[in-house]
Amino acid sequence: MAVRWTEKQQKVIESRNRNLLVSAAAGSGKTAVLVERIIRMISEGEHPLDIDQLLVMTFTNAAAAEMRERIGAAVEQKLKERPEDEHLWLQAALIPQAMITTIDSFCLNIIRNHFNSLDIDPAFRIGDEGELALLKSDVLGEMLEACYEEGREEFAGFVEHFGRGKSDRGIEDVILQAWQFSQSHPWPGEWLLNCRAELEEGNLEEMEQSPWMQFLFQDTARQMEELSAQLRSALSVCGEENGPQAYEPMLLSDVGKLEAIEQAASQGNFEALYQSLKNMNFDRLASIRSKDIDGEKKAFVTACRDRVKKAVGKCRDLYGAQSPAEVVESIRGTKTVIAELLNLTGMFDEAYRAAKRERNVLDFNDLEHLALEVLLEKAPEEAQEQENKERRPSPAADELSRQFEEILVDEYQDSNYVQEALITSISRERFGHPNVFMVGDVKQSIYRFRLARPELFMEKYGSYSAEDGPYQMIELQQNFRSRESVLTSVNDIFYQIMTKNLGGITYTKDTALYPGASFQEVGGENVDETLKRKEGISLSAGTPTELLMVDTGAEALKQLDEDALDYTARELEARMIAKRIRELVSEEKGLLVWDKTKETYRRARLGDMVILLRSMTGWSEVFVNVLMNEGIPASAQTRTGYFNTVEVETVLSLLSVIDNPMQDIPLAAVMRSSIVGMDDEEMAWMMAAYKKNSKKGQDRGVYGAWTLWMDEEWEHPGTVPETAAASIRKKLAYLRELLGELRSEARHLPIHELLYRVYRKSGYYDYVSAMPAGETRRGNLDMLVEKAAAYEATSYKGLFHFVRYIEKLKKYDTDFGEASVAGEQDRTVRIMSIHKSKGLEFPVVFLAGMGKRFNKQDAYGRILLDADLGVAADHLDLDLRVKAPTLKKQALKRRMELETMGEELRVLYVAMTRAKEKLIMTASDKSLENKCSKWKDSMAVGGQIPYTVLATAGSYLDWVLMACPAVPKSHLEVTCVQVRELIGEEVGRQVMRRMTKEDLLAVDSARIYDKEAGEKLEQAVNYRYPHMDDTGLYAMISVSELKKQSQIGRAPEAIGTSGTDTEGAVLEALAEPEREMSGSSGRGALRGTAYHAALEHISFIHIQSLEETEQALEALVEKGYLDQESRELINGRDIWAFLKSPLGKRMAKAQEEGRIHKEQQFIIGIPAREMDRGDSDELVLIQGIIDAYLDEPDGLVLIDYKTDRVPGNDREQGAAMLAERYRVQLDYYERALTQLTGKRVKERMIYSLALQRSIKV
């Protein structure tokens, strides 16, 4: 059946001989329209084109392959209709060679065809990702070493500014950051030169003309204009009947002051702007007590003015904190360090290019830049005196322009300036015949981290005409994917929250989504047969969008037993989703979805569900575990975690030992692994005997102990039991034999062959196959062989370099993700990132993690870079040791924050538009009640929420709640789920699984049902499991739980099964003795968490007063390390007392020298008998987090912060009580730290914030 195209789609398909921008909304069928346009161009008209006269550019190989496949299928269909058409037969033959390609592949083709003009070897190859990371590291290390030897003053100042302790990681990071950013410019060298030229701005007048100062003026003017509009809306309320008219004079005065600031900013005069911001003040509103005044109107006006005051205060703090003279002085103070950064970036680029040239390797940045060198050339010397010195298209570009009748670019919203220069250079626009077709949707531009520039799309969107002409824009708004209920909720929300100032485009009726898909009404004939036969069941489809929220704050949790505190917010949200999934797939009341293949309605299945997350890290694992525990199969594939799998770590440790056995950590890991099989006790015996017998100054660690035990003439001390000694010698001898064979083979075998020998000779491959998730583990080891084979194709060779290669991949976070061994299943809930879901669709979408705070860390970097505004850094006063942001850095920070928020808006739009049948948004928040109260009234002015309000949002949940007051309840169902429902339901299910007392009493015990079965039953009942003591062991337990159990004795007995009162059983299951410690309620736990977060992130250096302490705490709130509620729980005097204490000063010195480690997570295994849990050797995994430790020359100093309130006035008694209370906890911490580092713990300290003193334990 022929496709029925809409009028606008038809227009897109048939328009020719022009630059055409198609703004294609989500689900508007852009790919189908693009394919149809191509098919018509090569099959219709008097002179149809050949497909090799078209250049089709996509952004991924998968998209290119799909496009080629669709075009091929369409041509085949045409041939069935017109088998005699020779032109079509030719197109079918040309499709495999047609230029349907990614931009990178197109650039590669240009380079291969013009290598002679680039002076490169035609046998070049594209470097492996890991190889290039290693090469960058080597080049950068060599360059820095040369700089240190040279000893330039500028370089020394640069190191002082950006260095971190004794490591070069800090200065390496900023150089690589600047270099990577420069590569997004068509001509990186010129961008660096322009940044250097900007440093020459010596006075305020020159700075006022700079791009960054112009942005500052525009931003301030925009804010003041919008804030004035908000006050005018408040004024209109004052003028209404029963309105607070007494407020009008003050509001009018406020508007005048805002207009004065706006005028100063619009005039581009910083002195005037500074003075107007400095002098801006808001007087107190007049007191109103009349009963005739409407309370809600009064509250609206005061709330509006408060928001405006807060926004103006932030603007003043951002742009008005420094006087003009201070601005100039601080920016001049960063000139040298930024100039050196640009210098080092250029040096690195040159050295890196030379290293690649030596190895005949290119990276993906090279592809685009070398292609540009081919396509654009500098003007001849005689034209250099002319004003226009820009590059012009080369003869090669002219040739390609003649070849391609049209250039078609998919996902144009994700282009950058390099790609734009490429496209422009080969188009026919310069000849007066524009011929570029661009399709995309700026609302779905979500690749800012890849330096995409959506403003390229918006420039054309704003300048192209909707009418026929050489530069035309067509809007595709009909959505052929989703139900109207989904689209209505998306529109209702985005009408209010997407604005040009924040999202890049104003969401209006011209850009909104309109239903194009037809869904049949649920009726008798179009329902699955299995449902027709059932009576009394619910049949519903197309139900409204939902917002499910769970309050995880102290007020919600304190109503429950302390067990509730063991659940994280993410776990509770996952439970909430699991509960809703069970309802959706219920046979009685589940959701109906349309089955295209059967053309009937059926119940939703697990395979219809997807959970979308903004970030997979730390979320997907929790969600998979919770869903699986709830009996719901779930899968998530990520690109991280590969190197952290035990099987990969073990094999990499063995390779390190094969290369060099004198490495303690890898050698100990191999000994402790299943390959050798030594346990912790044997390791301790081995090392203790060696330490006792090693000569002074000859301690060679684990390797020394190994060689000593292998010395046949050495007799172990009598303190080691004979059985233990025999076992140790046997295992170490096996390791010696294994390593001897493998080290011999490593000299001549390629790495991937060596890995096969490792797997076979150690038996480790078979071992992991038998472990839980064995198929995945085996796949991980297979992937390691693949990576070894890929490494062997690089310019690096040998085991030594392979070990380094892997270390660099770890260091630069080049992870591969765990191996995937299962495809998508109909019975599995998929979990994926929002970015991964782009371009896909799902019947039911759970948009989870809506309460997660936005990540704005990029805006708080030590250097900030912007393609238009340049480079900015903090000003460092080396004499006073004070670092402060310059005004330029503040401007760049503001720009980056706005761009980040705009990107987040677009990511939210992408996520919400993936749903076909049902959209469910979920969030957990510990201040949910306050948040809902904050946004209960509509903030919209003229139908849109001001961007100054939108910019204050901290999460997706904030935006949706802002929009909720104006969204009809029939379009969005908002539900607050109680924590008790989630936890109580779980315990209830466990209780109901047990046979009740009544069920047992109903059995006729006198009757013999089956003699043989009875005998078997009697044997089963009388069976005694031989390892019963081990059944009470935890697989994993936290140190805090061990400490608690050591204080309160044995846990309560298991829940009884008598009675049928489920609610009573649930309450009994939840019951547990109260904690001993005062302050251990929900708020006390939150207070402790807040203090720990502050001490983790606050710098112990440079803070010299209580005032600076308070400022540092506020900075943690700004950076997202603390929320406002946590900040309010922290007394700055406590932190300042700690910082000026002897321990605080000791830690500050350690931080300055790079010897402090904070929040060290650990998992260790300890035999159960060592934990007073019987005589079992079964290992119990113990997990915990060490607050901090110092690495001093003669040992480690273990530090634990405590916020417990101590009763009484006797400080010494209180200190002794704390020491005794936490002794067990610190015992485990010490043991973990020793295992992790191989170093002894010389001191154990508790710092009590209540007593404001340190306590040795």
CSV table of N, CA and C in Angstrom, one decimal, residues 270-332:
chain,number,residue,atom,x,y,z
A,270,PHE,N,30.8,49.2,31.5
A,270,PHE,CA,30.9,48.4,32.7
A,270,PHE,C,30.9,49.3,34.0
A,271,GLU,N,31.6,50.4,33.9
A,271,GLU,CA,31.6,51.3,35.1
A,271,GLU,C,30.2,51.6,35.5
A,272,ALA,N,29.3,52.0,34.6
A,272,ALA,CA,27.9,52.3,34.9
A,272,ALA,C,27.2,51.1,35.4
A,273,LEU,N,27.4,49.9,34.8
A,273,LEU,CA,26.8,48.7,35.2
A,273,LEU,C,27.2,48.3,36.7
A,274,TYR,N,28.5,48.5,36.9
A,274,TYR,CA,29.0,48.1,38.3
A,274,TYR,C,28.4,49.0,39.3
A,275,GLN,N,28.3,50.3,39.0
A,275,GLN,CA,27.7,51.3,40.0
A,275,GLN,C,26.2,51.0,40.2
A,276,SER,N,25.5,50.7,39.1
A,276,SER,CA,24.1,50.4,39.3
A,276,SER,C,23.8,49.1,40.0
A,277,LEU,N,24.7,48.1,39.8
A,277,LEU,CA,24.5,46.8,40.6
A,277,LEU,C,24.9,47.1,42.0
A,278,LYS,N,25.9,47.8,42.3
A,278,LYS,CA,26.4,48.1,43.6
A,278,LYS,C,25.4,48.8,44.4
A,279,ASN,N,24.7,49.8,43.8
A,279,ASN,CA,23.7,50.6,44.5
A,279,ASN,C,22.3,50.1,44.5
A,280,MET,N,22.1,48.9,43.9
A,280,MET,CA,20.8,48.3,43.8
A,280,MET,C,20.4,47.8,45.2
A,281,ASN,N,19.2,48.2,45.7
A,281,ASN,CA,18.7,47.7,47.0
A,281,ASN,C,17.2,47.7,46.9
A,282,PHE,N,16.7,46.7,47.7
A,282,PHE,CA,15.2,46.6,47.7
A,282,PHE,C,14.7,47.0,49.1
A,283,ASP,N,13.9,48.0,49.2
A,283,ASP,CA,13.4,48.5,50.5
A,283,ASP,C,12.3,47.5,51.0
A,284,ARG,N,12.0,47.6,52.3
A,284,ARG,CA,11.0,46.7,52.8
A,284,ARG,C,9.6,47.1,52.3
A,285,LEU,N,8.8,46.1,52.0
A,285,LEU,CA,7.4,46.4,51.6
A,285,LEU,C,6.6,47.0,52.7
A,286,ALA,N,5.7,47.8,52.3
A,286,ALA,CA,4.8,48.5,53.4
A,286,ALA,C,4.0,47.4,54.1
A,287,SER,N,3.7,47.6,55.3
A,287,SER,CA,3.0,46.6,56.1
A,287,SER,C,1.5,46.7,55.8
A,288,ILE,N,0.8,45.6,55.5
A,288,ILE,CA,-0.6,45.6,55.2
A,288,ILE,C,-1.3,44.6,56.1
A,289,ARG,N,-2.3,45.1,56.8
A,289,ARG,CA,-3.1,44.3,57.7
A,289,ARG,C,-4.6,44.3,57.5
A,290,SER,N,-5.0,44.9,56.4
A,290,SER,CA,-6.4,45.0,56.1
A,290,SER,C,-7.0,43.6,55.8
A,291,LYS,N,-8.2,43.4,56.4
A,291,LYS,CA,-8.8,42.1,56.1
A,291,LYS,C,-9.4,42.0,54.7
A,292,ASP,N,-9.4,43.2,54.0
A,292,ASP,CA,-10.0,43.2,52.7
A,292,ASP,C,-9.0,42.7,51.6
A,293,ILE,N,-7.8,42.6,52.0
A,293,ILE,CA,-6.7,42.1,51.1
A,293,ILE,C,-6.8,40.6,50.9
A,294,ASP,N,-6.8,40.2,49.7
A,294,ASP,CA,-6.8,38.8,49.3
A,294,ASP,C,-5.4,38.2,49.7
A,295,GLY,N,-5.4,37.2,50.6
A,295,GLY,CA,-4.2,36.6,51.1
A,295,GLY,C,-3.3,36.0,50.0
A,296,GLU,N,-4.0,35.3,49.1
A,296,GLU,CA,-3.3,34.6,48.0
A,296,GLU,C,-2.6,35.6,47.1
A,297,LYS,N,-3.3,36.7,46.8
A,297,LYS,CA,-2.7,37.8,45.9
A,297,LYS,C,-1.5,38.4,46.6
A,298,LYS,N,-1.7,38.7,47.9
A,298,LYS,CA,-0.5,39.2,48.6
A,298,LYS,C,0.7,38.3,48.6
A,299,ALA,N,0.4,37.0,48.9
A,299,ALA,CA,1.5,36.0,48.9
A,299,ALA,C,2.1,35.9,47.5
A,300,PHE,N,1.3,36.0,46.4
A,300,PHE,CA,1.9,35.9,45.1
A,300,PHE,C,2.8,37.1,44.8
A,301,VAL,N,2.4,38.3,45.2
A,301,VAL,CA,3.3,39.5,45.0
A,301,VAL,C,4.6,39.4,45.8
A,302,THR,N,4.5,39.0,47.0
A,302,THR,CA,5.7,39.0,47.9
A,302,THR,C,6.6,37.9,47.4
A,303,ALA,N,6.1,36.7,47.0
A,303,ALA,CA,6.9,35.6,46.5
A,303,ALA,C,7.6,36.0,45.2
A,304,CYS,N,6.9,36.7,44.3
A,304,CYS,CA,7.4,37.2,43.1
A,304,CYS,C,8.6,38.2,43.3
A,305,ARG,N,8.4,39.1,44.3
A,305,ARG,CA,9.4,40.1,44.6
A,305,ARG,C,10.6,39.4,45.2
A,306,ASP,N,10.4,38.4,46.1
A,306,ASP,CA,11.5,37.7,46.7
A,306,ASP,C,12.4,37.0,45.6
A,307,ARG,N,11.7,36.4,44.6
A,307,ARG,CA,12.4,35.7,43.6
A,307,ARG,C,13.3,36.7,42.8
A,308,VAL,N,12.7,37.9,42.5
A,308,VAL,CA,13.5,38.9,41.8
A,308,VAL,C,14.6,39.4,42.6
A,309,LYS,N,14.4,39.6,43.9
A,309,LYS,CA,15.5,40.0,44.8
A,309,LYS,C,16.7,39.0,44.8
A,310,LYS,N,16.3,37.7,44.8
A,310,LYS,CA,17.3,36.7,44.9
A,310,LYS,C,18.1,36.7,43.5
A,311,ALA,N,17.4,36.8,42.4
A,311,ALA,CA,18.0,36.8,41.1
A,311,ALA,C,18.9,38.0,40.9
A,312,VAL,N,18.5,39.2,41.4
A,312,VAL,CA,19.4,40.3,41.3
A,312,VAL,C,20.6,40.2,42.1
A,313,GLY,N,20.4,39.6,43.3
A,313,GLY,CA,21.6,39.4,44.2
A,313,GLY,C,22.6,38.4,43.6
A,314,LYS,N,22.1,37.4,42.9
A,314,LYS,CA,23.0,36.5,42.2
A,314,LYS,C,23.8,37.2,41.1
A,315,CYS,N,23.1,38.0,40.4
A,315,CYS,CA,23.7,38.8,39.3
A,315,CYS,C,24.7,39.7,39.8
A,316,ARG,N,24.4,40.4,40.9
A,316,ARG,CA,25.4,41.3,41.5
A,316,ARG,C,26.6,40.5,42.0
A,317,ASP,N,26.4,39.3,42.6
A,317,ASP,CA,27.6,38.6,43.1
A,317,ASP,C,28.4,38.1,42.0
A,318,LEU,N,27.8,37.8,40.8
A,318,LEU,CA,28.5,37.3,39.7
A,318,LEU,C,29.3,38.4,38.9
A,319,TYR,N,28.6,39.5,38.7
A,319,TYR,CA,29.2,40.5,37.8
A,319,TYR,C,29.6,41.8,38.5
A,320,GLY,N,29.1,42.0,39.7
A,320,GLY,CA,29.4,43.3,40.4
A,320,GLY,C,30.2,43.2,41.6
A,321,ALA,N,30.9,42.0,41.8
A,321,ALA,CA,31.8,41.8,43.0
A,321,ALA,C,33.1,42.6,42.9
A,322,GLN,N,33.5,42.9,41.7
A,322,GLN,CA,34.8,43.6,41.5
A,322,GLN,C,34.6,44.9,40.9
A,323,SER,N,35.4,45.9,41.4
A,323,SER,CA,35.3,47.2,40.7
A,323,SER,C,36.0,47.2,39.4
A,324,PRO,N,35.8,48.1,38.5
A,324,PRO,CA,36.5,48.1,37.2
A,324,PRO,C,38.0,48.0,37.3
A,325,ALA,N,38.6,48.7,38.3
A,325,ALA,CA,40.1,48.6,38.5
A,325,ALA,C,40.5,47.2,38.9
A,326,GLU,N,39.7,46.6,39.8
A,326,GLU,CA,40.0,45.2,40.2
A,326,GLU,C,39.8,44.2,39.1
A,327,VAL,N,38.8,44.5,38.3
A,327,VAL,CA,38.6,43.6,37.1
A,327,VAL,C,39.8,43.6,36.2
A,328,VAL,N,40.3,44.7,35.9
A,328,VAL,CA,41.5,44.8,35.0
A,328,VAL,C,42.7,44.2,35.6
A,329,GLU,N,42.9,44.5,36.9
A,329,GLU,CA,44.1,44.0,37.6
A,329,GLU,C,44.1,42.4,37.6
A,330,SER,N,42.9,41.9,38.0
A,330,SER,CA,42.9,40.4,38.1
A,330,SER,C,43.0,39.7,36.8
A,331,ILE,N,42.5,40.3,35.7
A,331,ILE,CA,42.6,39.6,34.4
A,331,ILE,C,44.0,39.8,33.9
A,332,ARG,N,44.7,40.9,34.2
A,332,ARG,CA,46.1,41.0,33.8
A,332,ARG,C,46.9,40.0,34.6
